[in-house]
PDB file of N, H, CA, C and O in Angstrom:
ATOM      1  N   MET A   1      44.060  44.129 -74.486  1.00  0.00           N
ATOM      2  CA  MET A   1      42.882  43.344 -74.764  1.00  0.00           C
ATOM      3  C   MET A   1      43.318  41.962 -75.258  1.00  0.00           C
ATOM      4  O   MET A   1      44.207  41.842 -76.101  1.00  0.00           O
ATOM      5  N   ILE A   2      42.691  40.948 -74.731  1.00  0.00           N
ATOM      6  H   ILE A   2      41.969  41.045 -74.046  1.00  0.00           H
ATOM      7  CA  ILE A   2      42.986  39.572 -75.123  1.00  0.00           C
ATOM      8  C   ILE A   2      41.850  39.083 -76.015  1.00  0.00           C
ATOM      9  O   ILE A   2      40.674  39.208 -75.675  1.00  0.00           O
ATOM     10  N   HIS A   3      42.226  38.525 -77.160  1.00  0.00           N
ATOM     11  H   HIS A   3      43.182  38.423 -77.436  1.00  0.00           H
ATOM     12  CA  HIS A   3      41.238  37.991 -78.094  1.00  0.00           C
ATOM     13  C   HIS A   3      40.999  36.517 -77.805  1.00  0.00           C
ATOM     14  O   HIS A   3      41.886  35.807 -77.330  1.00  0.00           O
ATOM     15  N   LEU A   4      39.807  36.081 -78.094  1.00  0.00           N
ATOM     16  H   LEU A   4      39.087  36.657 -78.479  1.00  0.00           H
ATOM     17  CA  LEU A   4      39.418  34.701 -77.827  1.00  0.00           C
ATOM     18  C   LEU A   4      40.331  33.704 -78.530  1.00  0.00           C
ATOM     19  O   LEU A   4      40.662  32.665 -77.958  1.00  0.00           O
ATOM     20  N   ASP A   5      40.745  34.005 -79.764  1.00  0.00           N
ATOM     21  H   ASP A   5      40.476  34.849 -80.228  1.00  0.00           H
ATOM     22  CA  ASP A   5      41.612  33.075 -80.493  1.00  0.00           C
ATOM     23  C   ASP A   5      42.989  32.959 -79.848  1.00  0.00           C
ATOM     24  O   ASP A   5      43.682  31.965 -80.064  1.00  0.00           O
ATOM     25  N   GLU A   6      43.397  33.944 -79.067  1.00  0.00           N
ATOM     26  H   GLU A   6      42.834  34.751 -78.891  1.00  0.00           H
ATOM     27  CA  GLU A   6      44.653  33.868 -78.316  1.00  0.00           C
ATOM     28  C   GLU A   6      44.445  33.138 -76.991  1.00  0.00           C
ATOM     29  O   GLU A   6      45.344  32.454 -76.503  1.00  0.00           O
ATOM     30  N   LEU A   7      43.280  33.287 -76.427  1.00  0.00           N
ATOM     31  H   LEU A   7      42.550  33.843 -76.823  1.00  0.00           H
ATOM     32  CA  LEU A   7      42.992  32.733 -75.114  1.00  0.00           C
ATOM     33  C   LEU A   7      42.739  31.225 -75.140  1.00  0.00           C
ATOM     34  O   LEU A   7      43.160  30.512 -74.230  1.00  0.00           O
ATOM     35  N   LEU A   8      42.063  30.740 -76.163  1.00  0.00           N
ATOM     36  H   LEU A   8      41.720  31.319 -76.903  1.00  0.00           H
ATOM     37  CA  LEU A   8      41.712  29.318 -76.212  1.00  0.00           C
ATOM     38  C   LEU A   8      42.921  28.389 -76.144  1.00  0.00           C
ATOM     39  O   LEU A   8      42.883  27.435 -75.368  1.00  0.00           O
ATOM     40  N   PRO A   9      43.994  28.610 -76.910  1.00  0.00           N
ATOM     41  CA  PRO A   9      45.158  27.720 -76.786  1.00  0.00           C
ATOM     42  C   PRO A   9      45.773  27.747 -75.385  1.00  0.00           C
ATOM     43  O   PRO A   9      46.248  26.725 -74.890  1.00  0.00           O
ATOM     44  N   VAL A  10      45.761  28.903 -74.762  1.00  0.00           N
ATOM     45  H   VAL A  10      45.375  29.734 -75.165  1.00  0.00           H
ATOM     46  CA  VAL A  10      46.304  29.019 -73.408  1.00  0.00           C
ATOM     47  C   VAL A  10      45.441  28.223 -72.436  1.00  0.00           C
ATOM     48  O   VAL A  10      45.962  27.504 -71.583  1.00  0.00           O
ATOM     49  N   LEU A  11      44.136  28.350 -72.564  1.00  0.00           N
ATOM     50  H   LEU A  11      43.713  28.934 -73.257  1.00  0.00           H
ATOM     51  CA  LEU A  11      43.232  27.603 -71.688  1.00  0.00           C
ATOM     52  C   LEU A  11      43.362  26.100 -71.908  1.00  0.00           C
ATOM     53  O   LEU A  11      43.312  25.328 -70.950  1.00  0.00           O
ATOM     54  N   GLU A  12      43.528  25.681 -73.154  1.00  0.00           N
ATOM     55  H   GLU A  12      43.569  26.309 -73.932  1.00  0.00           H
ATOM     56  CA  GLU A  12      43.720  24.254 -73.437  1.00  0.00           C
ATOM     57  C   GLU A  12      45.006  23.748 -72.800  1.00  0.00           C
ATOM     58  O   GLU A  12      45.040  22.653 -72.239  1.00  0.00           O
ATOM     59  N   ARG A  13      46.057  24.545 -72.888  1.00  0.00           N
ATOM     60  H   ARG A  13      46.029  25.435 -73.343  1.00  0.00           H
ATOM     61  CA  ARG A  13      47.341  24.156 -72.296  1.00  0.00           C
ATOM     62  C   ARG A  13      47.235  24.074 -70.778  1.00  0.00           C
ATOM     63  O   ARG A  13      47.743  23.136 -70.164  1.00  0.00           O
ATOM     64  N   ILE A  14      46.584  25.047 -70.183  1.00  0.00           N
ATOM     65  H   ILE A  14      46.172  25.809 -70.682  1.00  0.00           H
ATOM     66  CA  ILE A  14      46.391  25.040 -68.730  1.00  0.00           C
ATOM     67  C   ILE A  14      45.560  23.824 -68.323  1.00  0.00           C
ATOM     68  O   ILE A  14      45.852  23.181 -67.315  1.00  0.00           O
ATOM     69  N   SER A  15      44.537  23.513 -69.097  1.00  0.00           N
ATOM     70  H   SER A  15      44.300  24.036 -69.916  1.00  0.00           H
ATOM     71  CA  SER A  15      43.703  22.351 -68.797  1.00  0.00           C
ATOM     72  C   SER A  15      44.515  21.060 -68.859  1.00  0.00           C
ATOM     73  O   SER A  15      44.369  20.191 -67.999  1.00  0.00           O
ATOM     74  N   THR A  16      45.363  20.935 -69.866  1.00  0.00           N
ATOM     75  H   THR A  16      45.482  21.640 -70.564  1.00  0.00           H
ATOM     76  CA  THR A  16      46.227  19.759 -69.990  1.00  0.00           C
ATOM     77  C   THR A  16      47.164  19.656 -68.797  1.00  0.00           C
ATOM     78  O   THR A  16      47.352  18.577 -68.236  1.00  0.00           O
ATOM     79  N   GLN A  17      47.746  20.777 -68.415  1.00  0.00           N
ATOM     80  H   GLN A  17      47.593  21.654 -68.871  1.00  0.00           H
ATOM     81  CA  GLN A  17      48.656  20.777 -67.273  1.00  0.00           C
ATOM     82  C   GLN A  17      47.905  20.478 -65.984  1.00  0.00           C
ATOM     83  O   GLN A  17      48.441  19.823 -65.091  1.00  0.00           O
ATOM     84  N   GLN A  18      46.680  20.950 -65.884  1.00  0.00           N
ATOM     85  H   GLN A  18      46.245  21.482 -66.609  1.00  0.00           H
ATOM     86  CA  GLN A  18      45.875  20.669 -64.695  1.00  0.00           C
ATOM     87  C   GLN A  18      45.614  19.173 -64.562  1.00  0.00           C
ATOM     88  O   GLN A  18      45.653  18.627 -63.460  1.00  0.00           O
ATOM     89  N   ARG A  19      45.346  18.510 -65.690  1.00  0.00           N
ATOM     90  H   ARG A  19      45.314  18.954 -66.586  1.00  0.00           H
ATOM     91  CA  ARG A  19      45.153  17.056 -65.653  1.00  0.00           C
ATOM     92  C   ARG A  19      46.426  16.363 -65.181  1.00  0.00           C
ATOM     93  O   ARG A  19      46.366  15.424 -64.387  1.00  0.00           O
ATOM     94  N   ALA A  20      47.586  16.829 -65.671  1.00  0.00           N
ATOM     95  H   ALA A  20      47.634  17.592 -66.315  1.00  0.00           H
ATOM     96  CA  ALA A  20      48.859  16.238 -65.242  1.00  0.00           C
ATOM     97  C   ALA A  20      49.076  16.457 -63.749  1.00  0.00           C
ATOM     98  O   ALA A  20      49.542  15.559 -63.047  1.00  0.00           O
ATOM     99  N   ILE A  21      48.740  17.640 -63.269  1.00  0.00           N
ATOM    100  H   ILE A  21      48.361  18.369 -63.839  1.00  0.00           H
ATOM    101  CA  ILE A  21      48.872  17.939 -61.840  1.00  0.00           C
ATOM    102  C   ILE A  21      47.953  17.024 -61.032  1.00  0.00           C
ATOM    103  O   ILE A  21      48.356  16.503 -59.992  1.00  0.00           O
ATOM    104  N   SER A  22      46.736  16.830 -61.499  1.00  0.00           N
ATOM    105  H   SER A  22      46.408  17.253 -62.344  1.00  0.00           H
ATOM    106  CA  SER A  22      45.797  15.949 -60.793  1.00  0.00           C
ATOM    107  C   SER A  22      46.318  14.520 -60.733  1.00  0.00           C
ATOM    108  O   SER A  22      46.173  13.844 -59.715  1.00  0.00           O
ATOM    109  N   GLU A  23      46.924  14.061 -61.824  1.00  0.00           N
ATOM    110  H   GLU A  23      47.042  14.610 -62.651  1.00  0.00           H
ATOM    111  CA  GLU A  23      47.508  12.716 -61.828  1.00  0.00           C
ATOM    112  C   GLU A  23      48.632  12.609 -60.803  1.00  0.00           C
ATOM    113  O   GLU A  23      48.734  11.604 -60.099  1.00  0.00           O
ATOM    114  N   ARG A  24      49.474  13.634 -60.713  1.00  0.00           N
ATOM    115  H   ARG A  24      49.391  14.450 -61.285  1.00  0.00           H
ATOM    116  CA  ARG A  24      50.561  13.631 -59.724  1.00  0.00           C
ATOM    117  C   ARG A  24      50.005  13.620 -58.308  1.00  0.00           C
ATOM    118  O   ARG A  24      50.513  12.911 -57.439  1.00  0.00           O
ATOM    119  N   LEU A  25      48.971  14.399 -58.081  1.00  0.00           N
ATOM    120  H   LEU A  25      48.558  14.975 -58.787  1.00  0.00           H
ATOM    121  CA  LEU A  25      48.363  14.418 -56.750  1.00  0.00           C
ATOM    122  C   LEU A  25      47.768  13.062 -56.403  1.00  0.00           C
ATOM    123  O   LEU A  25      47.845  12.630 -55.253  1.00  0.00           O
ATOM    124  N   GLN A  26      47.181  12.390 -57.377  1.00  0.00           N
ATOM    125  H   GLN A  26      47.119  12.741 -58.311  1.00  0.00           H
ATOM    126  CA  GLN A  26      46.642  11.050 -57.135  1.00  0.00           C
ATOM    127  C   GLN A  26      47.767  10.097 -56.755  1.00  0.00           C
ATOM    128  O   GLN A  26      47.592   9.261 -55.869  1.00  0.00           O
ATOM    129  N   LYS A  27      48.926  10.209 -57.413  1.00  0.00           N
ATOM    130  H   LYS A  27      49.068  10.888 -58.133  1.00  0.00           H
ATOM    131  CA  LYS A  27      50.078   9.375 -57.063  1.00  0.00           C
ATOM    132  C   LYS A  27      50.529   9.655 -55.632  1.00  0.00           C
ATOM    133  O   LYS A  27      50.916   8.737 -54.909  1.00  0.00           O
ATOM    134  N   LEU A  28      50.478  10.918 -55.226  1.00  0.00           N
ATOM    135  H   LEU A  28      50.164  11.663 -55.813  1.00  0.00           H
ATOM    136  CA  LEU A  28      50.835  11.266 -53.847  1.00  0.00           C
ATOM    137  C   LEU A  28      49.884  10.598 -52.857  1.00  0.00           C
ATOM    138  O   LEU A  28      50.313  10.054 -51.839  1.00  0.00           O
ATOM    139  N   ILE A  29      48.606  10.644 -53.161  1.00  0.00           N
ATOM    140  H   ILE A  29      48.257  11.085 -53.988  1.00  0.00           H
ATOM    141  CA  ILE A  29      47.616  10.026 -52.278  1.00  0.00           C
ATOM    142  C   ILE A  29      47.900   8.537 -52.138  1.00  0.00           C
ATOM    143  O   ILE A  29      47.890   7.997 -51.032  1.00  0.00           O
ATOM    144  N   ILE A  30      48.152   7.881 -53.256  1.00  0.00           N
ATOM    145  H   ILE A  30      48.161   8.320 -54.155  1.00  0.00           H
ATOM    146  CA  ILE A  30      48.456   6.445 -53.230  1.00  0.00           C
ATOM    147  C   ILE A  30      49.726   6.185 -52.429  1.00  0.00           C
ATOM    148  O   ILE A  30      49.776   5.251 -51.629  1.00  0.00           O
ATOM    149  N   THR A  31      50.749   7.005 -52.639  1.00  0.00           N
ATOM    150  H   THR A  31      50.709   7.764 -53.289  1.00  0.00           H
ATOM    151  CA  THR A  31      52.020   6.844 -51.921  1.00  0.00           C
ATOM    152  C   THR A  31      51.809   6.961 -50.419  1.00  0.00           C
ATOM    153  O   THR A  31      52.321   6.144 -49.653  1.00  0.00           O
ATOM    154  N   PHE A  32      51.060   7.971 -49.994  1.00  0.00           N
ATOM    155  H   PHE A  32      50.644   8.635 -50.616  1.00  0.00           H
ATOM    156  CA  PHE A  32      50.843   8.165 -48.563  1.00  0.00           C
ATOM    157  C   PHE A  32      50.038   7.023 -47.951  1.00  0.00           C
ATOM    158  O   PHE A  32      50.247   6.665 -46.791  1.00  0.00           O
ATOM    159  N   ARG A  33      49.139   6.464 -48.712  1.00  0.00           N
ATOM    160  H   ARG A  33      48.969   6.755 -49.653  1.00  0.00           H
ATOM    161  CA  ARG A  33      48.347   5.342 -48.194  1.00  0.00           C
ATOM    162  C   ARG A  33      49.186   4.077 -48.072  1.00  0.00           C
ATOM    163  O   ARG A  33      48.949   3.264 -47.179  1.00  0.00           O
ATOM    164  N   GLN A  34      50.156   3.902 -48.950  1.00  0.00           N
ATOM    165  H   GLN A  34      50.349   4.563 -49.675  1.00  0.00           H
ATOM    166  CA  GLN A  34      50.951   2.677 -48.970  1.00  0.00           C
ATOM    167  C   GLN A  34      52.158   2.720 -48.044  1.00  0.00           C
ATOM    168  O   GLN A  34      52.636   1.672 -47.607  1.00  0.00           O
ATOM    169  N   LYS A  35      52.656   3.909 -47.738  1.00  0.00           N
ATOM    170  H   LYS A  35      52.268   4.759 -48.092  1.00  0.00           H
ATOM    171  CA  LYS A  35      53.908   4.017 -46.992  1.00  0.00           C
ATOM    172  C   LYS A  35      53.713   4.824 -45.716  1.00  0.00           C
ATOM    173  O   LYS A  35      53.730   6.054 -45.755  1.00  0.00           O
ATOM    174  N   PRO A  36      53.529   4.155 -44.600  1.00  0.00           N
ATOM    175  CA  PRO A  36      53.383   4.893 -43.349  1.00  0.00           C
ATOM    176  C   PRO A  36      54.702   5.476 -42.857  1.00  0.00           C
ATOM    177  O   PRO A  36      54.702   6.395 -42.038  1.00  0.00           O
ATOM    178  N   GLU A  37      55.835   4.952 -43.346  1.00  0.00           N
ATOM    179  H   GLU A  37      55.835   4.205 -44.011  1.00  0.00           H
ATOM    180  CA  GLU A  37      57.136   5.480 -42.938  1.00  0.00           C
ATOM    181  C   GLU A  37      57.411   6.808 -43.658  1.00  0.00           C
ATOM    182  O   GLU A  37      56.661   7.191 -44.556  1.00  0.00           O
ATOM    183  N   PRO A  38      58.468   7.498 -43.272  1.00  0.00           N
ATOM    184  CA  PRO A  38      58.780   8.786 -43.916  1.00  0.00           C
ATOM    185  C   PRO A  38      58.877   8.642 -45.438  1.00  0.00           C
ATOM    186  O   PRO A  38      59.485   7.706 -45.957  1.00  0.00           O
ATOM    187  N   VAL A  39      58.269   9.581 -46.122  1.00  0.00           N
ATOM    188  H   VAL A  39      57.775  10.342 -45.701  1.00  0.00           H
ATOM    189  CA  VAL A  39      58.229   9.529 -47.586  1.00  0.00           C
ATOM    190  C   VAL A  39      58.821  10.792 -48.212  1.00  0.00           C
ATOM    191  O   VAL A  39      58.453  11.173 -49.323  1.00  0.00           O
ATOM    192  N   GLU A  40      59.738  11.436 -47.492  1.00  0.00           N
ATOM    193  H   GLU A  40      60.037  11.127 -46.590  1.00  0.00           H
ATOM    194  CA  GLU A  40      60.262  12.710 -47.978  1.00  0.00           C
ATOM    195  C   GLU A  40      60.876  12.602 -49.369  1.00  0.00           C
ATOM    196  O   GLU A  40      60.584  13.427 -50.235  1.00  0.00           O
ATOM    197  N   LEU A  41      61.717  11.601 -49.598  1.00  0.00           N
ATOM    198  H   LEU A  41      61.954  10.931 -48.895  1.00  0.00           H
ATOM    199  CA  LEU A  41      62.364  11.473 -50.903  1.00  0.00           C
ATOM    200  C   LEU A  41      61.329  11.236 -52.003  1.00  0.00           C
ATOM    201  O   LEU A  41      61.377  11.868 -53.058  1.00  0.00           O
ATOM    202  N   THR A  42      60.404  10.330 -51.748  1.00  0.00           N
ATOM    203  H   THR A  42      60.365   9.816 -50.890  1.00  0.00           H
ATOM    204  CA  THR A  42      59.349  10.065 -52.729  1.00  0.00           C
ATOM    205  C   THR A  42      58.522  11.315 -52.964  1.00  0.00           C
ATOM    206  O   THR A  42      58.168  11.630 -54.100  1.00  0.00           O
ATOM    207  N   LEU A  43      58.218  12.022 -51.897  1.00  0.00           N
ATOM    208  H   LEU A  43      58.506  11.766 -50.974  1.00  0.00           H
ATOM    209  CA  LEU A  43      57.445  13.248 -52.009  1.00  0.00           C
ATOM    210  C   LEU A  43      58.174  14.278 -52.856  1.00  0.00           C
ATOM    211  O   LEU A  43      57.565  14.914 -53.717  1.00  0.00           O
ATOM    212  N   ARG A  44      59.458  14.450 -52.626  1.00  0.00           N
ATOM    213  H   ARG A  44      59.953  13.934 -51.926  1.00  0.00           H
ATOM    214  CA  ARG A  44      60.239  15.406 -53.421  1.00  0.00           C
ATOM    215  C   ARG A  44      60.234  15.026 -54.900  1.00  0.00           C
ATOM    216  O   ARG A  44      60.081  15.888 -55.766  1.00  0.00           O
ATOM    217  N   ILE A  45      60.401  13.744 -55.185  1.00  0.00           N
ATOM    218  H   ILE A  45      60.525  13.044 -54.482  1.00  0.00           H
ATOM    219  CA  ILE A  45      60.417  13.275 -56.573  1.00  0.00           C
ATOM    220  C   ILE A  45      59.064  13.533 -57.245  1.00  0.00           C
ATOM    221  O   ILE A  45      59.009  13.986 -58.388  1.00  0.00           O
ATOM    222  N   LEU A  46      57.983  13.244 -56.529  1.00  0.00           N
ATOM    223  H   LEU A  46      58.028  12.876 -55.601  1.00  0.00           H
ATOM    224  CA  LEU A  46      56.656  13.430 -57.103  1.00  0.00           C
ATOM    225  C   LEU A  46      56.271  14.902 -57.223  1.00  0.00           C
ATOM    226  O   LEU A  46      55.547  15.279 -58.145  1.00  0.00           O
ATOM    227  N   LEU A  47      56.743  15.729 -56.309  1.00  0.00           N
ATOM    228  H   LEU A  47      57.331  15.423 -55.560  1.00  0.00           H
ATOM    229  CA  LEU A  47      56.364  17.141 -56.330  1.00  0.00           C
ATOM    230  C   LEU A  47      57.158  17.968 -57.335  1.00  0.00           C
ATOM    231  O   LEU A  47      56.699  19.032 -57.752  1.00  0.00           O
ATOM    232  N   LYS A  48      58.330  17.504 -57.730  1.00  0.00           N
ATOM    233  H   LYS A  48      58.703  16.640 -57.391  1.00  0.00           H
ATOM    234  CA  LYS A  48      59.146  18.282 -58.664  1.00  0.00           C
ATOM    235  C   LYS A  48      58.392  18.577 -59.964  1.00  0.00           C
ATOM    236  O   LYS A  48      58.315  19.743 -60.354  1.00  0.00           O
ATOM    237  N   PRO A  49      57.829  17.569 -60.657  1.00  0.00           N
ATOM    238  CA  PRO A  49      57.085  17.885 -61.881  1.00  0.00           C
ATOM    239  C   PRO A  49      55.842  18.725 -61.601  1.00  0.00           C
ATOM    240  O   PRO A  49      55.440  19.544 -62.427  1.00  0.00           O
ATOM    241  N   LEU A  50      55.243  18.521 -60.448  1.00  0.00           N
ATOM    242  H   LEU A  50      55.569  17.855 -59.776  1.00  0.00           H
ATOM    243  CA  LEU A  50      54.083  19.308 -60.065  1.00  0.00           C
ATOM    244  C   LEU A  50      54.464  20.776 -59.932  1.00  0.00           C
ATOM    245  O   LEU A  50      53.774  21.654 -60.449  1.00  0.00           O
ATOM    246  N   ARG A  51      55.569  21.037 -59.232  1.00  0.00           N
ATOM    247  H   ARG A  51      56.130  20.323 -58.812  1.00  0.00           H
ATOM    248  CA  ARG A  51      56.054  22.407 -59.074  1.00  0.00           C
ATOM    249  C   ARG A  51      56.397  23.018 -60.426  1.00  0.00           C
ATOM    250  O   ARG A  51      56.082  24.178 -60.690  1.00  0.00           O
ATOM    251  N   GLU A  52      57.046  22.231 -61.281  1.00  0.00           N
ATOM    252  H   GLU A  52      57.303  21.288 -61.066  1.00  0.00           H
ATOM    253  CA  GLU A  52      57.412  22.730 -62.605  1.00  0.00           C
ATOM    254  C   GLU A  52      56.165  23.064 -63.422  1.00  0.00           C
ATOM    255  O   GLU A  52      56.138  24.067 -64.135  1.00  0.00           O
ATOM    256  N   GLY A  53      55.136  22.226 -63.320  1.00  0.00           N
ATOM    257  H   GLY A  53      55.159  21.411 -62.741  1.00  0.00           H
ATOM    258  CA  GLY A  53      53.889  22.494 -64.032  1.00  0.00           C
ATOM    259  C   GLY A  53      53.210  23.762 -63.545  1.00  0.00           C
ATOM    260  O   GLY A  53      52.701  24.549 -64.344  1.00  0.00           O
ATOM    261  N   ILE A  54      53.205  23.956 -62.247  1.00  0.00           N
ATOM    262  H   ILE A  54      53.618  23.317 -61.599  1.00  0.00           H
ATOM    263  CA  ILE A  54      52.613  25.168 -61.679  1.00  0.00           C
ATOM    264  C   ILE A  54      53.410  26.396 -62.109  1.00  0.00           C
ATOM    265  O   ILE A  54      52.826  27.426 -62.448  1.00  0.00           O
ATOM    266  N   ASP A  55      54.732  26.295 -62.097  1.00  0.00           N
ATOM    267  H   ASP A  55      55.206  25.459 -61.822  1.00  0.00           H
ATOM    268  CA  ASP A  55      55.574  27.402 -62.556  1.00  0.00           C
ATOM    269  C   ASP A  55      55.294  27.717 -64.024  1.00  0.00           C
ATOM    270  O   ASP A  55      55.239  28.883 -64.416  1.00  0.00           O
ATOM    271  N   ASN A  56      55.118  26.674 -64.831  1.00  0.00           N
ATOM    272  H   ASN A  56      55.163  25.727 -64.512  1.00  0.00           H
ATOM    273  CA  ASN A  56      54.838  26.850 -66.252  1.00  0.00           C
ATOM    274  C   ASN A  56      53.498  27.549 -66.453  1.00  0.00           C
ATOM    275  O   ASN A  56      53.387  28.454 -67.280  1.00  0.00           O
ATOM    276  N   ILE A  57      52.485  27.133 -65.702  1.00  0.00           N
ATOM    277  H   ILE A  57      52.575  26.398 -65.030  1.00  0.00           H
ATOM    278  CA  ILE A  57      51.174  27.777 -65.784  1.00  0.00           C
ATOM    279  C   ILE A  57      51.290  29.251 -65.401  1.00  0.00           C
ATOM    280  O   ILE A  57      50.705  30.113 -66.056  1.00  0.00           O
ATOM    281  N   ALA A  58      52.039  29.538 -64.350  1.00  0.00           N
ATOM    282  H   ALA A  58      52.514  28.838 -63.817  1.00  0.00           H
ATOM    283  CA  ALA A  58      52.214  30.929 -63.913  1.00  0.00           C
ATOM    284  C   ALA A  58      52.876  31.758 -65.007  1.00  0.00           C
ATOM    285  O   ALA A  58      52.490  32.904 -65.239  1.00  0.00           O
ATOM    286  N   GLU A  59      53.877  31.181 -65.684  1.00  0.00           N
ATOM    287  H   GLU A  59      54.190  30.251 -65.496  1.00  0.00           H
ATOM    288  CA  GLU A  59      54.547  31.896 -66.776  1.00  0.00           C
ATOM    289  C   GLU A  59      53.578  32.171 -67.924  1.00  0.00           C
ATOM    290  O   GLU A  59      53.577  33.262 -68.495  1.00  0.00           O
ATOM    291  N   ILE A  60      52.755  31.180 -68.258  1.00  0.00           N
ATOM    292  H   ILE A  60      52.756  30.294 -67.794  1.00  0.00           H
ATOM    293  CA  ILE A  60      51.783  31.355 -69.342  1.00  0.00           C
ATOM    294  C   ILE A  60      50.800  32.464 -68.997  1.00  0.00           C
ATOM    295  O   ILE A  60      50.510  33.332 -69.820  1.00  0.00           O
ATOM    296  N   ILE A  61      50.297  32.424 -67.779  1.00  0.00           N
ATOM    297  H   ILE A  61      50.533  31.719 -67.110  1.00  0.00           H
ATOM    298  CA  ILE A  61      49.333  33.443 -67.357  1.00  0.00           C
ATOM    299  C   ILE A  61      49.981  34.821 -67.365  1.00  0.00           C
ATOM    300  O   ILE A  61      49.378  35.794 -67.816  1.00  0.00           O
ATOM    301  N   GLN A  62      51.204  34.899 -66.868  1.00  0.00           N
ATOM    302  H   GLN A  62      51.694  34.108 -66.502  1.00  0.00           H
ATOM    303  CA  GLN A  62      51.890  36.184 -66.830  1.00  0.00           C
ATOM    304  C   GLN A  62      52.153  36.705 -68.239  1.00  0.00           C
ATOM    305  O   GLN A  62      51.955  37.891 -68.503  1.00  0.00           O
ATOM    306  N   SER A  63      52.597  35.836 -69.148  1.00  0.00           N
ATOM    307  H   SER A  63      52.758  34.873 -68.934  1.00  0.00           H
ATOM    308  CA  SER A  63      52.884  36.291 -70.508  1.00  0.00           C
ATOM    309  C   SER A  63      51.605  36.681 -71.239  1.00  0.00           C
ATOM    310  O   SER A  63      51.623  37.561 -72.100  1.00  0.00           O
ATOM    311  N   THR A  64      50.495  36.030 -70.901  1.00  0.00           N
ATOM    312  H   THR A  64      50.480  35.315 -70.202  1.00  0.00           H
ATOM    313  CA  THR A  64      49.218  36.381 -71.510  1.00  0.00           C
ATOM    314  C   THR A  64      48.705  37.699 -70.946  1.00  0.00           C
ATOM    315  O   THR A  64      48.096  38.494 -71.662  1.00  0.00           O
ATOM    316  N   SER A  65      48.951  37.924 -69.670  1.00  0.00           N
ATOM    317  H   SER A  65      49.445  37.278 -69.088  1.00  0.00           H
ATOM    318  CA  SER A  65      48.501  39.159 -69.028  1.00  0.00           C
ATOM    319  C   SER A  65      49.330  40.357 -69.456  1.00  0.00           C
ATOM    320  O   SER A  65      48.825  41.477 -69.533  1.00  0.00           O
ATOM    321  N   ASN A  66      50.612  40.117 -69.736  1.00  0.00           N
ATOM    322  H   ASN A  66      51.023  39.207 -69.673  1.00  0.00           H
ATOM    323  CA  ASN A  66      51.529  41.194 -70.117  1.00  0.00           C
ATOM    324  C   ASN A  66      52.159  40.881 -71.470  1.00  0.00           C
ATOM    325  O   ASN A  66      53.335  40.521 -71.524  1.00  0.00           O
ATOM    326  N   PRO A  67      51.400  41.010 -72.574  1.00  0.00           N
ATOM    327  CA  PRO A  67      51.980  40.692 -73.876  1.00  0.00           C
ATOM    328  C   PRO A  67      53.123  41.644 -74.211  1.00  0.00           C
ATOM    329  O   PRO A  67      53.100  42.808 -73.811  1.00  0.00           O
ATOM    330  N   PRO A  68      54.133  41.148 -74.951  1.00  0.00           N
ATOM    331  CA  PRO A  68      55.262  42.006 -75.307  1.00  0.00           C
ATOM    332  C   PRO A  68      54.806  43.184 -76.155  1.00  0.00           C
ATOM    333  O   PRO A  68      53.866  43.076 -76.944  1.00  0.00           O
ATOM    334  N   SER A  69      55.476  44.290 -75.982  1.00  0.00           N
ATOM    335  H   SER A  69      56.239  44.378 -75.341  1.00  0.00           H
ATOM    336  CA  SER A  69      55.098  45.507 -76.722  1.00  0.00           C
ATOM    337  C   SER A  69      55.587  45.469 -78.142  1.00  0.00           C
ATOM    338  O   SER A  69      55.355  46.410 -78.901  1.00  0.00           O
TER     339      SER A  69
END
């Protein structure tokens, strides 16, 4: 059972990370509009923090779903 006082900090953290992810996606949109040439390197650089944020969210959700015994 998950209590609300445990859930709220997790939701706040996920919300903060979601905002960061949205900012990264906006940068990607701007990059694609400005650079018609191949943008693989730029894309990799911009996606790395995005991937890390998603991985972090997944870890938080998993640890919340499976609390230590």
